[in-house]
PDB file of C-alpha atoms in Angstrom:
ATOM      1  CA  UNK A  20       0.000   0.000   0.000  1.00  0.00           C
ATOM      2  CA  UNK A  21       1.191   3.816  -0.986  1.00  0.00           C
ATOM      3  CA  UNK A  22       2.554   5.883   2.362  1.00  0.00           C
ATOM      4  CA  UNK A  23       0.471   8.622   1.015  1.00  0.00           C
ATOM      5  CA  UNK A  24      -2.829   5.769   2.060  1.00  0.00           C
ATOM      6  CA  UNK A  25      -1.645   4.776   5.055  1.00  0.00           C
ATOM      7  CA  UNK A  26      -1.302   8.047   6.239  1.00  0.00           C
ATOM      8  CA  UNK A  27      -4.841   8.779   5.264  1.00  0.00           C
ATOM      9  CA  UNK A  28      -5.932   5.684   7.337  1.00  0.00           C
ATOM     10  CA  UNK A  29      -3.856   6.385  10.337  1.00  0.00           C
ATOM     11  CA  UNK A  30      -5.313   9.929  10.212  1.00  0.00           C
ATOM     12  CA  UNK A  31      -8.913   8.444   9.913  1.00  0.00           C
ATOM     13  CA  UNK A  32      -8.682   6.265  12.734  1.00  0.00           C
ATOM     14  CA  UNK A  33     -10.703   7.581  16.063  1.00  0.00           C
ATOM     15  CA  UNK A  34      -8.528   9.134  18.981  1.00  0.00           C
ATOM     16  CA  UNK A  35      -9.015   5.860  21.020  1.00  0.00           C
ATOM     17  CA  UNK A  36      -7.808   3.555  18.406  1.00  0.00           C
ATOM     18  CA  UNK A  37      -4.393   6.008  17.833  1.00  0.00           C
ATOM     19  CA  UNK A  38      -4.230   5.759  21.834  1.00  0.00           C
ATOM     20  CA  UNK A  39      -4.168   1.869  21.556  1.00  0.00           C
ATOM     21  CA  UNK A  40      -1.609   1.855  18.396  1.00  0.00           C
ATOM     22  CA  UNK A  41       0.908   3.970  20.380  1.00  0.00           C
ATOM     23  CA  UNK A  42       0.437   2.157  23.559  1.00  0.00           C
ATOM     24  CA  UNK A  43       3.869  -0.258  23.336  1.00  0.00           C
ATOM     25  CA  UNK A  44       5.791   2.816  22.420  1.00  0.00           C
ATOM     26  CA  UNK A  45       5.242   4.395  26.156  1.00  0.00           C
ATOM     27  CA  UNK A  46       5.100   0.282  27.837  1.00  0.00           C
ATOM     28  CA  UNK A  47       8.728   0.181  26.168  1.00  0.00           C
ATOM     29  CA  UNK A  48       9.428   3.781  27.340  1.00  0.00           C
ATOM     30  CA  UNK A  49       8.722   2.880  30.658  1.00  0.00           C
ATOM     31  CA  UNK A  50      10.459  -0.293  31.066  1.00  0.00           C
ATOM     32  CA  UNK A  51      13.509   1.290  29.255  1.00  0.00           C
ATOM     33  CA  UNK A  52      13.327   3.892  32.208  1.00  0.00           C
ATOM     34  CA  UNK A  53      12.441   1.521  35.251  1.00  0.00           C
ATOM     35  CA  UNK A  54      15.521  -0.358  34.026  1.00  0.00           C
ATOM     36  CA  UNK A  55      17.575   2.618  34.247  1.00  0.00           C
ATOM     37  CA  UNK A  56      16.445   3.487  37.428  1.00  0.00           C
ATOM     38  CA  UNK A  57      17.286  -0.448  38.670  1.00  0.00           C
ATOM     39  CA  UNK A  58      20.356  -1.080  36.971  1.00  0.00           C
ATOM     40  CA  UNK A  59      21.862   2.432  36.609  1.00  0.00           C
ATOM     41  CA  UNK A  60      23.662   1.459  33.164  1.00  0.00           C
ATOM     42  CA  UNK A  61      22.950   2.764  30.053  1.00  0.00           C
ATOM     43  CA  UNK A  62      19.761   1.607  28.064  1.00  0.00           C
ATOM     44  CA  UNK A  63      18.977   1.093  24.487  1.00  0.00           C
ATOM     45  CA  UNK A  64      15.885   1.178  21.898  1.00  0.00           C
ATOM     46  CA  UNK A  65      15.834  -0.197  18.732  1.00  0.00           C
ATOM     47  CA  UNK A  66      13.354   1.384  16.530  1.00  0.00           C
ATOM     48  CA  UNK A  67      12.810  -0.181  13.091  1.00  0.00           C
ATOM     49  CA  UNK A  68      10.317  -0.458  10.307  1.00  0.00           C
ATOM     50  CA  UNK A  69       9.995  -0.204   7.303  1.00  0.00           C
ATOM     51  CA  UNK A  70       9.933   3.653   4.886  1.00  0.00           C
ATOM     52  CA  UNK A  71       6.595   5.069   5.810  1.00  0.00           C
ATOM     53  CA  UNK A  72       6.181   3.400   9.366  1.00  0.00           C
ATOM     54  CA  UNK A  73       6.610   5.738  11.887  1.00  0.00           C
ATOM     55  CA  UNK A  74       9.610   4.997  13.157  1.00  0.00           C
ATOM     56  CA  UNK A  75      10.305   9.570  13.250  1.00  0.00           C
ATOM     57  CA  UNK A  76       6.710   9.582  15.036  1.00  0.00           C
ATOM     58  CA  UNK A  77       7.821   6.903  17.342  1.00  0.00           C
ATOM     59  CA  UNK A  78      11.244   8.017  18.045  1.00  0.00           C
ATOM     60  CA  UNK A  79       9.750  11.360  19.359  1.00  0.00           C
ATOM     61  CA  UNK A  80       6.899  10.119  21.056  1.00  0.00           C
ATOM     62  CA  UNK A  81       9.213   7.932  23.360  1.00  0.00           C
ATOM     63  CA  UNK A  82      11.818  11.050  23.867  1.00  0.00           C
ATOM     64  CA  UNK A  83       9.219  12.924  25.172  1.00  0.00           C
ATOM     65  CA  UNK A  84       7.878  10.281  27.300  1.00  0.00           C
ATOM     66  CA  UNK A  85      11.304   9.700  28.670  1.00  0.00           C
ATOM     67  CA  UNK A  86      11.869  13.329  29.550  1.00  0.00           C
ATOM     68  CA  UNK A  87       8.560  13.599  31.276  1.00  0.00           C
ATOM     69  CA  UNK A  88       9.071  10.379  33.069  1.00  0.00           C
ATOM     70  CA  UNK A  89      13.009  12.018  34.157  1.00  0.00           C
ATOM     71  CA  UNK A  90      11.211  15.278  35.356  1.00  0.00           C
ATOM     72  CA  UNK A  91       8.508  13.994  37.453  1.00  0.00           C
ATOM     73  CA  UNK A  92      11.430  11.472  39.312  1.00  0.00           C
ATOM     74  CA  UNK A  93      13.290  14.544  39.908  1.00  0.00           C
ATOM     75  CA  UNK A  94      10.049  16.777  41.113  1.00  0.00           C
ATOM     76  CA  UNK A  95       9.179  13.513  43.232  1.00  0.00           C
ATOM     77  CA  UNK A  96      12.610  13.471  44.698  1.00  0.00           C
ATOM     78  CA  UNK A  97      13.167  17.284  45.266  1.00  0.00           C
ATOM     79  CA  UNK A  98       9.227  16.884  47.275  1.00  0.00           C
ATOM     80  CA  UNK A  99      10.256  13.903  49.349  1.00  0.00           C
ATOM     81  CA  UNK A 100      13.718  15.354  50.524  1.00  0.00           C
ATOM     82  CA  UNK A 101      13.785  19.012  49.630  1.00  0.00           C
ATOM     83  CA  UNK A 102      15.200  21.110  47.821  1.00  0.00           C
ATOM     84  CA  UNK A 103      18.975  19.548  48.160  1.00  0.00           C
ATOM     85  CA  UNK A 104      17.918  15.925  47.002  1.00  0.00           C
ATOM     86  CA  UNK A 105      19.712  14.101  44.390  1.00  0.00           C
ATOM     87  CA  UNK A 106      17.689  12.295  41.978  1.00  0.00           C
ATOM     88  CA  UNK A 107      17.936   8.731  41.421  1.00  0.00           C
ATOM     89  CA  UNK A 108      19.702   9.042  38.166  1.00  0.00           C
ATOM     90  CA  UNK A 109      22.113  11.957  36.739  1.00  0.00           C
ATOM     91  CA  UNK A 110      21.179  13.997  34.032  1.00  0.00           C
TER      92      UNK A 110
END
């Protein structure tokens, strides 16, 4: 099928259903950061797909649930211990 149409049916589809499609994207977002948090190494993602797929969309979508996720750890640990606390990860 042309890019150009499966655009035009990702577009189409009702906010719940785009909910559901990107649902693994933030499930592997936030397993990527729990194991961070557990194993303080490095983590990686492997995004692939074929032209037309998403991976861009994707990509993004996880980066900015990872940077939310890294704020609200820091906000939680700055609440729980002050203003001096040290968050569970550097930045």
């Amino acid at each position: 099928m042309a890019a150009h149409l499966r655009r035009r049916r990702h577009l189409a589809l009702p906010r719940p259903a785009l909910r559901r499609a990107a649902a693994p994207c933030f499930q592997e977002a936030e397993d990527t950061f729990t194991s961070l948090l557990k194993t303080r190494k490095n983590q990686a993602v492997v995004i692939c797909g074929e032209s037309g797929a998403g991976k861009t969309e994707t990509t993004k979508t996880l980066l900015r649930y990872l940077s939310w996720r890294a704020a609200a750890e820091v906000a939680a640990a700055e609440t729980v211990a002050g203003s001096e606390a040290t968050p569970s990860f550097a930045l």
